[in-house]
Coordinates of C-alpha atoms in Angstrom, one line a residue:
M1 CA 12.3 15.1 1.2
T2 CA 14.3 12.0 0.7
I3 CA 14.2 9.3 3.3
R4 CA 17.3 10.0 5.3
F5 CA 19.3 7.6 7.5
E6 CA 21.1 9.3 10.3
R7 CA 24.8 8.5 9.8
V8 CA 25.2 6.9 13.2
R9 CA 21.9 5.9 14.6
Y10 CA 20.3 4.8 11.3
Q11 CA 23.4 3.5 9.5
F12 CA 22.1 -0.1 9.3
L13 CA 18.4 0.4 9.6
G14 CA 17.6 -0.9 6.1
I15 CA 19.2 -4.3 6.8
A16 CA 17.0 -7.4 6.6
L17 CA 13.6 -5.8 6.2
T18 CA 10.9 -7.5 4.2
G19 CA 7.2 -7.7 3.5
I20 CA 4.4 -5.7 1.9
I21 CA 1.6 -4.4 4.1
T22 CA -1.3 -2.1 3.9
L23 CA -0.5 1.2 2.2
T24 CA -0.5 3.5 5.2
A25 CA 0.4 1.1 8.0
F26 CA 3.3 3.1 9.4
I27 CA 2.3 6.7 8.9
V28 CA 3.4 9.0 11.7
P29 CA 0.2 11.0 12.7
I30 CA 0.3 14.7 12.1
S31 CA -1.1 16.9 14.8
V32 CA -3.8 19.3 13.6
T33 CA -6.7 21.4 14.9
H34 CA -10.0 20.4 13.3
A35 CA -12.3 23.2 12.1
S36 CA -15.7 23.4 13.6
A37 CA -18.6 21.9 11.6
D38 CA -20.9 23.5 9.2
A39 CA -19.6 27.0 8.3
F40 CA -20.6 26.9 4.7
S41 CA -23.9 27.2 2.7
S42 CA -24.2 25.7 -0.8
R43 CA -21.1 27.3 -2.2
L44 CA -17.3 27.2 -1.9
N45 CA -15.6 30.1 -3.6
V46 CA -12.1 30.2 -5.2
N47 CA -9.3 30.2 -2.6
E48 CA -11.7 29.0 0.2
Q49 CA -11.1 25.8 2.1
L50 CA -13.4 23.1 3.5
Q51 CA -12.1 21.6 6.7
E52 CA -13.1 18.2 8.2
G53 CA -16.6 18.5 9.7
Q54 CA -17.7 21.2 7.4
S55 CA -20.2 20.8 4.6
L56 CA -21.9 22.4 1.6
N57 CA -25.7 22.2 1.8
S58 CA -28.1 22.5 -1.2
G59 CA -30.7 25.3 -1.0
S60 CA -33.5 23.0 0.2
G61 CA -31.2 21.2 2.6
R62 CA -32.0 17.9 0.9
F63 CA -28.4 17.3 -0.3
R64 CA -25.1 17.9 1.4
A65 CA -21.4 17.5 0.5
V66 CA -19.6 16.9 3.8
L67 CA -15.9 16.5 4.4
Q68 CA -16.2 13.9 7.1
Y69 CA -13.9 13.5 10.1
D70 CA -12.5 10.3 8.6
G71 CA -11.3 12.5 5.6
N72 CA -13.8 11.2 3.0
F73 CA -15.6 13.9 1.0
V74 CA -19.1 12.5 0.5
V75 CA -22.3 13.8 -1.2
Y76 CA -25.4 12.6 0.7
E77 CA -29.2 12.6 0.2
G78 CA -30.3 12.1 3.7
D79 CA -28.3 9.1 4.9
H80 CA -27.8 7.8 1.4
A81 CA -24.4 8.4 -0.1
L82 CA -24.5 9.5 -3.8
W83 CA -20.7 10.0 -4.4
A84 CA -17.4 10.1 -2.5
N85 CA -13.9 10.9 -3.4
G86 CA -12.5 7.9 -1.5
V87 CA -9.9 9.8 0.6
N88 CA -9.4 8.8 4.2
D89 CA -7.3 9.9 7.2
Y90 CA -4.7 7.1 7.1
F91 CA -2.1 9.7 6.2
G92 CA -3.6 12.2 8.6
P93 CA -6.4 14.8 8.4
N94 CA -6.9 16.6 5.2
H95 CA -8.7 19.6 3.8
L96 CA -10.2 20.8 0.5
V97 CA -9.3 23.9 -1.3
L98 CA -10.6 25.5 -4.5
Q99 CA -7.4 26.8 -6.0
G100 CA -7.0 29.9 -8.1
D101 CA -6.2 27.7 -11.1
G102 CA -9.7 26.1 -10.9
N103 CA -8.6 22.8 -9.4
L104 CA -10.4 21.4 -6.4
V105 CA -7.7 19.6 -4.3
S106 CA -7.6 17.6 -1.1
Y107 CA -4.4 18.2 0.7
L108 CA -2.8 16.5 3.7
N109 CA -3.0 19.0 6.5
G110 CA 0.3 20.9 7.1
T111 CA 1.9 19.5 3.9
P112 CA 1.8 20.2 0.2
V113 CA 0.9 16.5 -0.4
P114 CA -2.2 16.3 -2.7
L115 CA -4.4 13.2 -2.0
W116 CA -7.1 13.8 -4.7
S117 CA -8.2 16.4 -7.2
T118 CA -10.8 17.1 -9.9
R119 CA -7.9 17.6 -12.4
T120 CA -9.4 20.9 -13.5
N121 CA -6.3 23.1 -13.2
G122 CA -6.3 25.7 -15.9
E123 CA -10.1 25.7 -16.3
D124 CA -10.7 28.8 -14.2
A125 CA -13.4 27.3 -12.0
D126 CA -14.3 29.9 -9.4
R127 CA -17.0 28.2 -7.3
L128 CA -18.1 24.7 -6.2
V129 CA -21.9 24.4 -5.8
M130 CA -24.0 21.8 -4.0
Q131 CA -27.1 21.8 -6.2
D132 CA -30.7 20.8 -5.4
D133 CA -30.6 18.0 -8.0
G134 CA -27.9 16.2 -6.0
N135 CA -25.1 17.2 -8.3
L136 CA -21.9 18.8 -6.9
V137 CA -20.6 21.1 -9.7
L138 CA -17.6 23.2 -10.4
Y139 CA -18.4 26.3 -12.4
N140 CA -16.2 29.0 -14.0
D141 CA -17.0 32.7 -14.3
R142 CA -18.8 32.0 -17.6
D143 CA -21.2 29.7 -15.8
Q144 CA -19.8 26.7 -17.6
A145 CA -19.4 23.5 -15.7
T146 CA -15.9 22.1 -15.6
W147 CA -16.5 19.1 -13.3
S148 CA -19.3 17.4 -11.5
S149 CA -19.7 14.6 -9.0
K150 CA -22.1 12.8 -11.5
T151 CA -19.9 13.0 -14.6
G152 CA -16.4 13.8 -13.5
K153 CA -14.4 16.3 -15.6
L154 CA -16.1 18.1 -18.5
P155 CA -19.7 19.1 -18.9
P156 CA -22.2 16.2 -18.8
P157 CA -22.9 14.7 -22.2
P158 CA -26.4 14.2 -23.7
P159 CA -27.9 10.8 -22.9
P160 CA -26.2 8.1 -25.0
T161 CA -28.0 7.5 -28.4
P162 CA -28.9 3.9 -29.0
P163 CA -27.2 2.3 -32.0
P164 CA -26.9 3.1 -34.8
S165 CA -25.0 6.2 -33.8
V166 CA -24.7 9.2 -36.1
L167 CA -21.5 11.1 -36.8
S168 CA -21.1 14.3 -38.8
I169 CA -19.3 14.1 -42.1
G170 CA -15.5 13.9 -41.6
E171 CA -15.8 12.7 -38.0
S172 CA -14.9 9.3 -36.6
A173 CA -15.5 7.7 -33.2
S174 CA -13.8 5.1 -31.1
Q175 CA -13.8 4.2 -27.4
S176 CA -10.8 3.9 -25.1
I177 CA -10.1 3.2 -21.5
S178 CA -7.1 4.9 -20.0
R179 CA -5.0 3.2 -17.3
D180 CA -6.4 5.6 -14.7
G181 CA -9.9 4.3 -15.4
G182 CA -11.1 7.2 -17.5
Y183 CA -13.5 6.0 -20.2
S184 CA -13.8 8.3 -23.2
V185 CA -15.3 8.5 -26.6
P186 CA -13.4 10.9 -28.8
V187 CA -15.0 12.3 -31.9
G188 CA -12.5 13.9 -34.2
S189 CA -9.9 15.5 -31.9
K190 CA -12.4 16.3 -29.1
D191 CA -13.5 14.0 -26.2
L192 CA -17.3 14.1 -26.1
W193 CA -17.2 12.9 -22.5
I194 CA -15.0 11.3 -20.0
F195 CA -16.4 9.1 -17.3
N196 CA -15.0 8.2 -13.9
D197 CA -12.3 10.8 -14.1
T198 CA -11.7 10.6 -10.3
G199 CA -11.6 6.9 -10.5
V200 CA -9.6 3.9 -10.1
F201 CA -9.0 1.4 -12.9
T202 CA -10.1 -1.0 -15.8
N203 CA -10.8 -4.3 -17.8
T204 CA -17.6 -11.0 -17.6
P205 CA -20.8 -12.9 -15.7
P206 CA -23.4 -15.7 -12.7
A207 CA -25.1 -13.7 -9.9
A208 CA -23.9 -13.5 -6.2
P209 CA -26.6 -13.9 -3.5
R210 CA -27.3 -11.0 -1.2
G211 CA -25.5 -10.5 2.0
L212 CA -22.3 -12.5 1.5
D213 CA -19.2 -11.6 3.4
I214 CA -17.0 -12.6 0.4
M215 CA -17.4 -12.7 -3.3
N216 CA -15.5 -15.4 -5.1
T217 CA -14.0 -15.5 -8.6
N218 CA -16.7 -15.2 -11.4
G219 CA -19.2 -13.9 -8.8
T220 CA -21.4 -11.0 -9.8
L221 CA -23.0 -8.2 -7.7
Q222 CA -26.1 -6.7 -9.2
E223 CA -27.7 -3.4 -8.1
G224 CA -29.4 -3.8 -4.8
Q225 CA -27.0 -6.6 -3.7
Q226 CA -24.4 -6.3 -1.0
I227 CA -21.5 -7.9 0.8
V228 CA -21.8 -7.6 4.6
A229 CA -19.7 -8.0 7.8
G230 CA -20.1 -7.1 11.5
G231 CA -23.6 -8.5 11.7
G232 CA -24.7 -6.3 8.8
R233 CA -23.5 -3.0 10.2
I234 CA -20.6 -2.9 7.8
R235 CA -21.6 -3.5 4.2
A236 CA -20.5 -2.9 0.6
V237 CA -23.7 -2.3 -1.4
L238 CA -24.1 -1.7 -5.1
Q239 CA -26.9 0.8 -4.9
H240 CA -29.7 1.2 -7.3
D241 CA -28.2 4.5 -8.5
G242 CA -25.1 2.5 -9.6
N243 CA -22.7 3.7 -6.9
F244 CA -20.7 1.0 -5.1
V245 CA -20.4 2.2 -1.5
V246 CA -19.0 0.9 1.7
Y247 CA -21.0 1.8 4.8
D248 CA -20.5 1.7 8.5
G249 CA -24.1 2.0 9.7
N250 CA -25.4 5.1 7.8
R251 CA -21.9 6.6 7.3
A252 CA -20.2 6.1 3.9
L253 CA -16.6 5.1 4.2
W254 CA -15.8 4.7 0.5
A255 CA -17.4 4.8 -2.9
D256 CA -16.3 4.1 -6.5
G257 CA -18.1 7.2 -7.6
L258 CA -20.2 5.6 -10.4
N259 CA -23.8 6.4 -11.1
N260 CA -26.5 5.3 -13.6
Y261 CA -26.0 8.3 -15.9
F262 CA -25.1 5.9 -18.7
G263 CA -27.4 3.1 -17.5
P264 CA -27.4 0.4 -14.8
N265 CA -24.1 -1.4 -14.0
H266 CA -23.0 -4.5 -12.2
L267 CA -19.7 -5.8 -10.7
V268 CA -17.9 -8.9 -11.8
L269 CA -14.9 -10.5 -10.1
Q270 CA -13.2 -11.8 -13.2
S271 CA -11.0 -15.0 -13.4
D272 CA -8.0 -12.8 -14.1
G273 CA -8.3 -11.3 -10.6
N274 CA -9.8 -7.9 -11.7
L275 CA -12.9 -6.5 -10.0
V276 CA -14.8 -4.6 -12.8
A277 CA -18.0 -2.5 -13.0
Y278 CA -19.7 -3.0 -16.3
L279 CA -22.6 -1.4 -18.1
Q280 CA -25.2 -3.9 -19.2
N281 CA -23.8 -3.7 -22.7
G282 CA -20.4 -4.8 -21.5
T283 CA -18.7 -1.4 -21.4
P284 CA -16.2 -1.3 -18.4
L285 CA -16.6 1.8 -16.2
W286 CA -14.2 1.1 -13.3
S287 CA -11.9 -1.6 -11.9
T288 CA -9.3 -2.4 -9.3
Q289 CA -6.7 -2.8 -12.0
T290 CA -5.7 -6.2 -10.6
N291 CA -5.9 -8.1 -13.9
G292 CA -3.3 -10.8 -14.3
Q293 CA -3.3 -11.8 -10.7
G294 CA -5.3 -15.1 -11.1
T295 CA -7.9 -16.4 -8.7
T296 CA -9.0 -13.8 -6.1
F297 CA -11.8 -13.2 -3.6
L298 CA -13.3 -9.9 -2.3
A299 CA -13.9 -9.7 1.4
M300 CA -15.9 -7.2 3.4
Q301 CA -14.0 -7.0 6.7
G302 CA -15.4 -6.0 10.0
D303 CA -12.9 -3.1 10.2
G304 CA -14.7 -1.4 7.3
N305 CA -12.0 -2.3 4.8
L306 CA -13.1 -4.0 1.5
V307 CA -10.1 -6.1 0.4
L308 CA -9.3 -8.1 -2.7
Y309 CA -7.1 -11.0 -1.8
T310 CA -5.3 -13.8 -3.6
T311 CA -6.0 -17.4 -2.5
R312 CA -2.8 -17.1 -0.5
Y313 CA -4.3 -14.1 1.4
V314 CA -2.0 -11.6 -0.2
P315 CA -3.9 -8.3 -0.4
L316 CA -3.9 -6.8 -3.9
W317 CA -6.3 -3.9 -3.4
S318 CA -8.5 -2.4 -0.7
S319 CA -11.1 0.4 -0.4
Q320 CA -8.8 2.1 2.2
T321 CA -5.6 2.0 0.2
G322 CA -6.4 1.3 -3.5
R323 CA -3.7 -0.9 -5.1
I324 CA -0.9 -1.9 -2.8
W325 CA 1.1 0.5 -4.9
Q326 CA -1.2 3.5 -5.4
N327 CA -1.0 5.7 -8.4
N328 CA -2.5 9.0 -7.2
A329 CA -4.4 11.6 -9.2
D330 CA -1.3 13.7 -9.5
S331 CA 0.7 10.8 -10.8
S332 CA 2.4 10.3 -7.4
W333 CA 2.9 6.8 -6.0
Y334 CA 2.6 5.7 -2.4
Q335 CA 4.8 2.7 -1.5
S336 CA 3.6 0.1 1.0
A337 CA 6.9 -1.4 2.0
F338 CA 7.9 -1.0 5.7
I339 CA 11.0 1.2 5.7
Q340 CA 12.6 1.2 9.2
S341 CA 12.3 4.4 11.2
S342 CA 10.2 6.0 8.5
T343 CA 6.8 6.6 7.3
A344 CA 5.4 5.4 4.0
A345 CA 6.9 6.8 0.9
I346 CA 5.7 8.9 -2.0
Q347 CA 7.2 9.9 -5.4
A348 CA 5.8 12.1 -8.2
T349 CA 6.3 10.2 -11.5
P350 CA 5.1 10.5 -15.1
A351 CA 1.6 9.1 -15.5
N352 CA 1.5 5.3 -15.7
A353 CA 5.2 5.0 -14.7
V354 CA 6.6 2.9 -11.9
P355 CA 8.5 4.9 -9.3
T356 CA 12.3 4.8 -9.4
S357 CA 12.9 6.5 -6.0
L358 CA 10.8 7.4 -3.1
N359 CA 10.2 10.3 -0.7
E360 CA 8.9 10.5 2.8
V361 CA 5.2 11.2 3.6
G362 CA 4.7 13.9 4.6
P363 CA 7.6 16.2 3.7
S364 CA 9.9 16.9 6.6
T365 CA 13.3 18.5 7.3
S366 CA 14.3 15.9 9.9
V367 CA 15.1 12.2 10.0
P368 CA 11.8 10.2 10.2
S369 CA 10.6 9.2 13.6
Q370 CA 11.7 5.8 14.8
F371 CA 8.8 3.3 14.7
L372 CA 9.9 1.0 17.5
A373 CA 11.5 2.2 20.7
S374 CA 15.1 0.9 21.3
P375 CA 15.7 -1.9 23.8
T376 CA 17.6 -1.2 27.0
N377 CA 18.7 -4.6 28.1
L378 CA 21.4 -5.6 25.5
Y379 CA 25.0 -6.6 26.1
M380 CA 28.3 -5.8 24.2
P381 CA 28.8 -8.3 21.4
D382 CA 32.2 -9.3 22.7
S383 CA 31.4 -11.9 25.4
S384 CA 32.4 -9.4 28.2
Q385 CA 28.9 -9.4 29.7
R386 CA 29.1 -5.6 29.8
A387 CA 26.0 -3.5 29.1
C388 CA 25.6 -2.2 25.5
T389 CA 26.3 1.5 26.2
P390 CA 28.4 4.2 24.7
Q391 CA 30.6 4.1 27.9
N392 CA 31.5 0.6 27.0
G393 CA 32.2 1.3 23.4
A394 CA 28.8 0.8 21.7
N395 CA 27.2 3.2 19.3
Y396 CA 23.7 2.3 20.3
Q397 CA 21.1 -0.4 20.9
A398 CA 18.5 -0.8 18.2
R399 CA 15.3 -2.8 17.5
W400 CA 15.1 -3.5 13.8
P401 CA 11.9 -4.9 12.2
N402 CA 13.0 -7.7 9.9
G403 CA 9.7 -8.8 8.6
V404 CA 6.0 -7.9 8.1
A405 CA 3.0 -10.1 7.2
L406 CA -0.8 -9.6 7.2
M407 CA -2.4 -11.7 10.0
P408 CA -5.2 -14.1 9.1
N409 CA -7.9 -11.7 10.5
G410 CA -7.0 -9.3 7.6
V411 CA -6.7 -6.4 10.0
D412 CA -3.5 -6.7 12.0
V413 CA 0.0 -7.1 10.7
L414 CA 2.7 -9.2 12.4
I415 CA 6.0 -7.5 12.7
T416 CA 9.1 -9.4 13.7
F417 CA 12.2 -7.7 15.0
I418 CA 15.8 -8.3 16.1
D419 CA 17.5 -6.5 19.0
V420 CA 21.1 -5.6 18.2
C421 CA 24.0 -3.9 19.9
V422 CA 25.8 -1.9 17.3
T423 CA 29.5 -1.0 17.7
P424 CA 31.8 0.7 15.2
T425 CA 33.0 -2.6 13.8
L426 CA 30.2 -5.1 14.6
F427 CA 26.6 -5.8 15.2
R428 CA 25.1 -9.0 16.4
A429 CA 21.4 -9.9 17.1
Q430 CA 21.0 -10.8 20.7
A431 CA 17.2 -11.0 21.1
W432 CA 14.2 -11.6 18.9
G433 CA 10.5 -10.9 19.2
F434 CA 7.4 -9.6 17.6
L435 CA 4.4 -7.3 17.9
E436 CA 1.0 -7.1 16.3
Y437 CA -0.1 -3.7 14.8
N438 CA -3.4 -2.4 13.6
P439 CA -2.8 0.0 10.7
S440 CA -6.4 1.3 10.8
T441 CA -6.1 2.6 14.4
R442 CA -2.3 3.0 14.4
T443 CA -2.2 1.0 17.7
M444 CA -0.4 -2.1 18.8
T445 CA -2.7 -5.0 19.6
Q446 CA 0.3 -6.9 20.9
A447 CA 3.1 -4.9 22.4
P448 CA 6.7 -5.6 21.3
T449 CA 7.7 -8.7 23.2
Q450 CA 11.1 -10.4 23.4
V451 CA 10.5 -14.1 22.9
F452 CA 14.2 -14.8 23.0
L453 CA 16.0 -12.7 25.6
P454 CA 19.4 -11.0 25.3
N455 CA 22.4 -13.2 25.6
P456 CA 24.9 -11.9 28.3
N457 CA 27.7 -13.5 26.2
G458 CA 26.8 -11.4 23.2
A459 CA 26.4 -14.6 21.2
E460 CA 24.0 -14.9 18.2
T461 CA 21.9 -18.0 17.8
P462 CA 19.8 -19.0 14.8
E463 CA 16.6 -18.2 16.5
V464 CA 17.3 -14.5 16.9
G465 CA 17.8 -14.1 13.2
L466 CA 14.2 -15.1 12.4
G467 CA 12.5 -12.9 9.8
S468 CA 10.7 -12.8 6.4
P469 CA 7.4 -14.1 7.9
V470 CA 5.1 -15.8 5.4
I471 CA 1.6 -16.6 6.6
Q472 CA 0.0 -19.3 4.5
G473 CA -3.6 -19.9 3.7
D474 CA -3.9 -22.5 6.5
G475 CA -3.0 -19.8 9.1
N476 CA 0.5 -21.2 9.7
L477 CA 3.5 -19.0 9.9
V478 CA 6.9 -19.8 8.3
L479 CA 9.9 -17.8 9.5
F480 CA 13.4 -17.8 8.0
T481 CA 16.8 -17.4 9.5
S482 CA 20.3 -17.4 8.3
A483 CA 23.1 -18.0 10.8
C484 CA 26.3 -16.4 9.5
P485 CA 29.7 -16.5 11.4
G486 CA 30.6 -12.9 10.4
R487 CA 27.5 -10.9 9.6
F488 CA 29.0 -7.6 8.5
V489 CA 30.4 -7.1 5.0
T490 CA 30.4 -10.6 3.6
C491 CA 29.3 -14.0 4.9
P492 CA 31.8 -16.9 4.4
G493 CA 30.2 -20.0 3.0
A494 CA 31.7 -22.4 5.7
G495 CA 29.3 -22.7 8.6
S496 CA 26.5 -20.8 7.1
T497 CA 23.0 -22.3 7.4
V498 CA 19.5 -21.3 6.4
S499 CA 16.6 -22.6 8.4
A500 CA 12.8 -22.3 8.5
I501 CA 10.5 -22.6 11.4
T502 CA 6.7 -23.2 11.2
I503 CA 4.3 -21.9 13.9
T504 CA 0.8 -23.3 13.7
D505 CA -2.3 -21.1 14.0
V506 CA -0.8 -17.6 14.4
S507 CA -4.2 -16.2 15.0
N508 CA -3.6 -17.5 18.5
T509 CA -1.0 -15.1 19.9
A510 CA -0.1 -17.6 22.6
N511 CA 1.5 -19.8 20.0
L512 CA 3.8 -17.0 19.0
L513 CA 4.7 -16.2 22.6
D514 CA 5.7 -19.8 23.4
A515 CA 9.5 -20.1 22.8
E516 CA 9.2 -23.9 22.7
N517 CA 7.4 -23.6 19.4
Y518 CA 10.6 -22.3 17.8
A519 CA 12.7 -25.2 19.0
S520 CA 12.8 -27.3 15.8
P521 CA 14.2 -25.4 12.8
V522 CA 14.4 -27.2 9.5
N523 CA 17.7 -26.6 7.7
L524 CA 17.0 -25.7 4.1
A525 CA 19.0 -27.6 1.4
V526 CA 21.5 -25.7 -0.7
P527 CA 19.3 -24.5 -3.6
T528 CA 19.5 -26.4 -6.9
G529 CA 22.0 -24.7 -9.2
A530 CA 23.5 -22.5 -6.4
Q531 CA 27.2 -21.9 -7.1
N532 CA 28.0 -19.6 -4.3
W533 CA 25.6 -20.0 -1.4
R534 CA 26.5 -17.2 1.1
P535 CA 23.3 -16.5 3.0
L536 CA 24.0 -13.2 4.7
I537 CA 20.5 -11.7 4.6
L538 CA 17.3 -13.3 3.2
N539 CA 14.0 -11.8 2.1
V540 CA 11.2 -14.2 1.2
V541 CA 7.9 -13.1 -0.2
Q542 CA 5.0 -14.7 -2.0
D543 CA 5.3 -14.3 -5.8
I544 CA 2.0 -13.2 -7.1
V545 CA 3.3 -13.1 -10.7
H546 CA 4.8 -16.6 -11.0
G547 CA 3.1 -18.2 -8.0
G548 CA 5.0 -19.9 -5.2
F549 CA 7.7 -18.1 -3.3
L550 CA 10.6 -15.8 -4.1
M551 CA 13.8 -15.4 -2.1
V552 CA 16.3 -12.6 -2.6
E553 CA 19.5 -13.6 -0.8
Q554 CA 21.9 -10.7 -0.1
S555 CA 25.3 -12.2 -0.1
S556 CA 27.2 -9.0 0.8
I557 CA 26.3 -5.4 1.7
V558 CA 28.0 -4.1 -1.4
G559 CA 25.1 -5.1 -3.6
S560 CA 25.7 -8.8 -4.4
Y561 CA 22.5 -10.8 -4.5
Q562 CA 21.0 -14.1 -5.7
I563 CA 17.4 -14.9 -6.5
F564 CA 15.7 -18.3 -5.8
R565 CA 12.3 -19.7 -6.4
S566 CA 10.3 -22.5 -4.8
S567 CA 6.7 -23.8 -4.8
S568 CA 6.9 -24.3 -1.0
P569 CA 8.4 -22.0 1.6
T570 CA 10.6 -24.8 2.9
G571 CA 12.0 -25.7 -0.5
Q572 CA 13.2 -27.2 -2.7
W573 CA 14.7 -23.8 -3.7
T574 CA 16.2 -23.3 -7.2
Q575 CA 18.6 -20.5 -8.0
V576 CA 17.6 -18.4 -11.0
A577 CA 19.9 -15.3 -10.8
D578 CA 23.3 -14.2 -9.3
A579 CA 24.2 -10.6 -9.9
V580 CA 24.9 -7.1 -8.4
M581 CA 22.3 -4.5 -7.9
P582 CA 22.4 -1.6 -10.5
G583 CA 24.8 1.1 -9.5
C584 CA 26.3 -0.9 -6.6
R585 CA 29.2 -2.3 -8.5
A586 CA 31.1 1.0 -8.7
L587 CA 30.5 2.3 -5.1
T588 CA 32.9 5.0 -3.9
K589 CA 31.3 5.1 -0.4
G590 CA 28.9 3.3 1.8
F591 CA 27.0 0.0 1.2
C592 CA 24.1 -1.2 -0.8
Y593 CA 21.6 -3.2 1.3
A594 CA 18.0 -3.6 2.4
M595 CA 17.0 -5.4 -0.8
I596 CA 13.2 -6.1 -0.9
P597 CA 11.6 -7.8 -3.9
H598 CA 8.3 -6.4 -5.1
P599 CA 6.6 -9.0 -7.4
E600 CA 3.3 -7.2 -6.6
I601 CA 4.3 -4.4 -9.1
S602 CA 6.4 -6.5 -11.4
S603 CA 3.9 -7.0 -14.3
S604 CA 6.4 -8.6 -16.6
A605 CA 7.3 -12.2 -15.8
S606 CA 10.9 -11.6 -16.7
T607 CA 11.4 -8.4 -14.7
L608 CA 11.5 -8.0 -10.9
Y609 CA 11.3 -4.6 -9.1
V610 CA 13.5 -4.4 -6.1
S611 CA 13.9 -1.6 -3.6
F612 CA 17.2 -1.1 -1.8
F613 CA 19.3 1.5 0.0
D614 CA 21.8 3.2 -2.4
P615 CA 24.5 5.2 -0.5
Q616 CA 25.2 7.4 -3.5
A617 CA 21.6 8.3 -4.4
G618 CA 19.8 11.4 -3.4
P619 CA 20.5 15.1 -3.5
D620 CA 22.6 15.2 -0.4
P621 CA 26.1 13.7 -0.9
N622 CA 26.4 12.8 2.7
E623 CA 23.1 10.8 2.8
G624 CA 21.9 7.8 0.9
H625 CA 18.5 7.1 -0.5
L626 CA 16.0 4.3 -1.0
V627 CA 15.7 3.6 -4.7
M628 CA 13.8 1.3 -7.0
A629 CA 15.4 -0.8 -9.7
T630 CA 14.4 -3.5 -12.1
V631 CA 16.5 -6.7 -12.3
P632 CA 16.1 -9.7 -14.6
S633 CA 13.8 -12.4 -13.1
P634 CA 14.2 -15.6 -15.0

């Protein structure tokens, strides 16, 4: 369904949000009943399902394909992982089904949301067999293999012939790498083979020592080498069979699914930011598809997540989420932006296309659950010192997250929020605070805490507008605030200010809890070239395309915006655009707001993707919808 905003309670829930976090950070758990373990032998027949904890075992018992309780479907020889589909339970438990069309699909329990598939629909596979040679194979009723864990889709090819290769008369050969990572050699009109069909993505070499916790740019991992964390218990090892696997002890958490069918391979972290698996002859087999991101490093974290970061600690890819925007096997996309009172978002799009609108994960017929509980200690914003209650004329009290940033530990995220009393004509932030959240465990490592308490006079001060957290490489946090005399439809220029506050060493939560650390805001200068500086709402992010920082300033809630750039979060800022969001100029109802810039998916230096709330989008005329749009980015 579309992300719905309840017309009263959620009317303003898109305002002032910012930040990109791990893909599944705010998924609402789905209650399921796990099936008991083991119920299958070596075979899964058409229309049968494999639940978490169940496995297929080869005839000798040497090999097994188990759907683990963490959601990953893994082929083992003993405790040695040979292959994995890379799915996890961050969206909730899943199950596997061999459909009547021949496609083996992993579905989120209780939903029609596909998480992974063999892409063999229409090929009439009627059984999945765990063989005694360690190969997990789909067969049709003519005993033809349509997919296997060793080769991906299509029957395995003969071993590659060393050059010179021989073609039949009238045939030609070339090689290509699709954007989804499939590597193919077509001969005439037929693909001889496709490698890594379940895979991730594409795009050279000094050796990395064994046992590092990070791999830096131009580092290489050879077979038998590993990156470790947690005293060696957590490790990402490039096995001698060519598979790159993340382990927690003897349990495989993730694998890239490669093998040495075509020869040994090695991993290279290229200077363009892409992590690539290459054959010894230079043929690419798999990549994180992060080329064009500049200098990066690969970190094996103690939470079991293998993460590719920029030098500013912006996560670009992880083993638990894939790219921060994840193109799934069925051409759907998962968005990682934090949308208030919702889960993450998903949209089915044409292959290789960027989403233009988003839908909730998983499908639901009701408004998404509210992420943060509402405060109960606010006052009416009219200086009457009365409680913010419907009896006194208020609509409701709300706690709106207004910023998200990944903490220096690479595990938790910092979420800032404002507490507001909303009336039919006004809302005003009265309190400000933060929490720390662990997306892996879906738990709060620091409970929501009001650093600045509600004001009985209903007055707004600059501190309670703090948002857009930017955590720099030195571990210091910069927060931004705009103080606007009339923060509703427009913000008059007179009296408006924009400030930044820096908190040192945010890894120490006590520094965030101490209100005195927020006492010295730095007023930002009017940006160079700004003609109409009306700072109603600000969203500041790190720009991984151009470098430095990007600010989208929302100057009204009818779609007006300005874009500014700076090499430093505290300026000097320079205006580069002043316009109205697409479709917002001719509104017949509602407001356009919640503008979040997404440079992480803006591959063109001259184009910026922005998500925002469009009151006229979506199938229901009475509800708006979160949409994606491209705007010029000079």
